[in-house]
XYZ file of C-alpha atoms in Angstrom:
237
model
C 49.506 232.181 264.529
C 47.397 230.654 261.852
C 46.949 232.066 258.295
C 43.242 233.247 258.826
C 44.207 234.723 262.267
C 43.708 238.473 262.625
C 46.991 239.958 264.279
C 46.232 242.423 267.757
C 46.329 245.726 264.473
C 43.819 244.133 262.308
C 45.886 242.900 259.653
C 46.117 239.283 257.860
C 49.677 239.032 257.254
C 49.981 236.024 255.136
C 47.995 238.133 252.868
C 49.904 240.493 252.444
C 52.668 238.884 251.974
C 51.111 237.247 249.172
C 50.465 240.750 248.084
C 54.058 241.477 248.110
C 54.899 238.302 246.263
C 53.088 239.551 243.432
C 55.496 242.589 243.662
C 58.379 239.697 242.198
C 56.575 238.391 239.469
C 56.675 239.249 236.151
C 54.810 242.407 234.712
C 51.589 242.733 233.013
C 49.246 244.840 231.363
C 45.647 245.132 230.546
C 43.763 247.480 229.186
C 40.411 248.034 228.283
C 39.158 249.829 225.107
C 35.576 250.718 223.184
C 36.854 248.116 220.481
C 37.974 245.545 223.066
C 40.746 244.713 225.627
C 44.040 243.821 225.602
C 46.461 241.808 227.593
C 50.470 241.674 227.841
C 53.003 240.112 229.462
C 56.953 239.862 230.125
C 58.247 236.319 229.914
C 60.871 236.097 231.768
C 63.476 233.761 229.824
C 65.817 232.452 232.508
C 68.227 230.526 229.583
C 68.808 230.980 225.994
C 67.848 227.312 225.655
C 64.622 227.915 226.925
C 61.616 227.365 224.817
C 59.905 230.941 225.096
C 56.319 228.943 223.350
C 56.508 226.969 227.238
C 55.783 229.829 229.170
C 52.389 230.816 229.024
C 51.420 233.721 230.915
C 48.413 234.551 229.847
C 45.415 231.522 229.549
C 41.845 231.265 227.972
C 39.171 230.999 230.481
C 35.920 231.092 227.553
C 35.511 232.385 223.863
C 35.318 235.734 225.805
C 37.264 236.014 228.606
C 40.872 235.295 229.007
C 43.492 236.175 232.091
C 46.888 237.467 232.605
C 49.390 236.795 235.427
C 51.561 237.934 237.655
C 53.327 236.390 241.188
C 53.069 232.261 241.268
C 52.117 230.804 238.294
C 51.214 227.086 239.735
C 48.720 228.897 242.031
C 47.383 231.022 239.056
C 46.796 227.563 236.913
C 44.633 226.200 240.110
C 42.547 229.720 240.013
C 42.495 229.492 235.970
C 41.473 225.632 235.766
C 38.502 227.052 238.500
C 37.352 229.928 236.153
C 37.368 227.828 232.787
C 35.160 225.338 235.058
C 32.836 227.634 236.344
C 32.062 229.249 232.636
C 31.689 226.372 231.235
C 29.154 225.205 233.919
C 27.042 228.795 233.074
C 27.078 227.845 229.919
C 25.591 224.467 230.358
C 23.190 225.658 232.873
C 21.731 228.602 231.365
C 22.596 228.439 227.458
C 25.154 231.649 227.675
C 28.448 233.078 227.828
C 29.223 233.880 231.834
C 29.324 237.880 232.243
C 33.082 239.251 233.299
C 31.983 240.074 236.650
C 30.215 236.533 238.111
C 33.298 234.783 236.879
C 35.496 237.381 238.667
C 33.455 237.036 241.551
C 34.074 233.274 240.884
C 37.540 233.252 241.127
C 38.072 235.865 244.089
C 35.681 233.300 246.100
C 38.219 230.645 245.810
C 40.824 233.085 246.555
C 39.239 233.508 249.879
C 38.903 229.969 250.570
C 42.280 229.175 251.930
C 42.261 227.987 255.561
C 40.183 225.447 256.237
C 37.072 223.910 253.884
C 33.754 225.417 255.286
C 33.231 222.012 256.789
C 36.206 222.032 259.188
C 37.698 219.689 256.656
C 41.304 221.501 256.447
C 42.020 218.591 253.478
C 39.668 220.306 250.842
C 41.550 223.603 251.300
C 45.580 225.303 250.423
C 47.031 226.263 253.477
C 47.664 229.726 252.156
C 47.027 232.296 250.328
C 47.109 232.402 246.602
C 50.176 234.100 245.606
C 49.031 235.686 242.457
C 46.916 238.096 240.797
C 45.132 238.457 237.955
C 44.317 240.837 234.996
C 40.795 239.494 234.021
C 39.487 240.987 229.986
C 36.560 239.963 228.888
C 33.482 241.201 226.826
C 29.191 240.776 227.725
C 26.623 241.898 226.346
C 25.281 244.101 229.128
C 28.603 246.038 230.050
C 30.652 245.204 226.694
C 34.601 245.352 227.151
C 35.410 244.729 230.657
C 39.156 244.599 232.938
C 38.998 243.025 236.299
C 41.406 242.820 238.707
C 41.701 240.110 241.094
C 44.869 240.413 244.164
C 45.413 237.371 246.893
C 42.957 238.546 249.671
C 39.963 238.140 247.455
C 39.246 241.687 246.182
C 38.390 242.421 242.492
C 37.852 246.232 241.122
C 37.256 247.075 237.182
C 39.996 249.310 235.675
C 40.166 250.847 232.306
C 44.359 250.272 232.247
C 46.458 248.221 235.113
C 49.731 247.285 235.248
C 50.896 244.592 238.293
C 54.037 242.682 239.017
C 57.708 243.385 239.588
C 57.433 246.627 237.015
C 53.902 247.877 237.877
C 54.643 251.331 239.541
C 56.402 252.653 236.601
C 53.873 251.014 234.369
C 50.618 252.084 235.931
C 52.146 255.886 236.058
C 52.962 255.369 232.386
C 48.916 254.395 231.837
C 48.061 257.112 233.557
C 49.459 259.512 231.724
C 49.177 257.721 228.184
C 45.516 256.275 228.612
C 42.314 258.153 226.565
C 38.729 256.695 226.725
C 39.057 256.939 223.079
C 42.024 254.844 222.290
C 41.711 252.310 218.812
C 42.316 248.856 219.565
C 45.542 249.468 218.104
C 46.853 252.270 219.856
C 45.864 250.237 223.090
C 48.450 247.477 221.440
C 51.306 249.746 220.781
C 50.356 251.310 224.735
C 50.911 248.165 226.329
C 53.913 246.931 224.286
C 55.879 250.403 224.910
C 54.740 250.518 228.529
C 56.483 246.749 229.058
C 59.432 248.038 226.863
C 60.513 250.451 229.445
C 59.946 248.681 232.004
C 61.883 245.538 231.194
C 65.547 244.725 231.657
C 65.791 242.481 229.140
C 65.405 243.704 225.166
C 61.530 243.580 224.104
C 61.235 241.340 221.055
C 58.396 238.531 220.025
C 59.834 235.912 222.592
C 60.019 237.736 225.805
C 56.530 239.048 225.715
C 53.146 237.568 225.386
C 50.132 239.760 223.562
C 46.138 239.052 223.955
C 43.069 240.713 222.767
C 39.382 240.468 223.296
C 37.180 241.668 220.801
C 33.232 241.645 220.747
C 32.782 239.988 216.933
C 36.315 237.576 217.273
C 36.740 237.214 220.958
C 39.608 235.638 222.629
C 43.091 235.233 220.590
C 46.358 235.359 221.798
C 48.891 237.252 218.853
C 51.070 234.914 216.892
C 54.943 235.926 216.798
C 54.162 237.309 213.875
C 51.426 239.760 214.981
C 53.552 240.383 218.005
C 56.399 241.563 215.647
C 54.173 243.283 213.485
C 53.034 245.880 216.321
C 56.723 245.961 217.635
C 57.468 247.574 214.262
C 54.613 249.779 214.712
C 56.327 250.994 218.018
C 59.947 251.180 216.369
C 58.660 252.847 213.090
């Protein structure tokens, strides 16, 4: 049976499969704030002699959007290098910053689009599914901070906190109960950073982890090291 082939219940398999795939990645968190959003990620270091700088897990799509990770990276660079493309085309077109939800809607499109090309022409197309998904914080001006996220069969929903990948359950139940509307930037920080720490095997420190914010006045900017260790102590003190 083919990958866009219903099965006699209903149900696409391959995608959820890809779904589950998602379910061995690494973990990461977003969350969305009044200030801003924020974005973290386990790396997972396979070998001390691994540079931990090589493995990005989080990526810039615009100024003011970036994404986070989870499942098969190769297939999130395709959907990334798709996203940057399409906000930078909005930009060109109509002289502003693409909104969180077009892009979004950008990148689930493409997410859809395995199979064959809409012209028959099964050459244009992957032959499956993506096999990631993706934590999507941005900031517009009509809805300010925004968190999307994006799973393998095309769907997107907004979320104030998510969690996804190999730790997510125990994550996301950890948002629930931790999350407040009225959470500082900073407290959003030291959320996401605790919420990895217990769900990772490995120790937490600046290498194995990956921190991003988005901020109306600065933005996009993934933390140094140094900010990463500086909000590790925050946790610890």
């Amino acid at each position: 049976r083919g990958v866009n082939t219903f099965s006699p219940e209903g149900r696409l398999f391959q995608v959820e499969y890809a779904i589950e795939a998602i379910k061995l990645g690494s973990t990461a968190v977003g969350i969305q704030t009044k200030e801003g959003s924020v974005l973290a990620v386990e790396k997972r270091l396979t070998s001390p002699l691994l540079d931990p700088a090589s493995v990005e897990k989080i990526a810039e799509i615009d100024s003011h959007i970036g994404a986070a990770m989870s499942g098969l990276v190769a297939d999130a660079k395709t959907l990334v290098d798709h996203a940057r493309v399409e906000a930078q085309n909005h930009r060109f077109t109509y002289d502003e910053p693409i909104g969180v939800e077009p892009l979004t809607q950008a990148v689930c499109d493409l997410a859809l689009s395995f199979g064959e090309g809409s012209d028959g022409d099964s050459s244009k197309r992957m032959s499956r599914p993506f096999g990631v998904a993706l934590l999507l914080a941005g900031y517009d001006e009509l809805e300010g901070s925004q968190l999307y996220f994006s799973d393998p069969s095309g769907t997107f929903v907004r979320y104030k906190a998510k969690a996804i990948g190999a730790g997510s359950e125990g994550a996301q139940s950890n948002l629930e109960e931790a999350y407040s509307e009225t959470m500082t930037l900073n407290e959003a920080e030291e959320l996401a950073l605790s919420t990895l720490k217990q769900v990772m095997e490995e120790k937490i420190s600046t290498d194995n982890i990956e921190l991003a914010r988005v901020t109306p006045d600065k933005g996009f900017h993934i933390a140094t090291p140094d900010e990463v260790a500086t909000v590790l102590e925050r946790l610890s003190g």
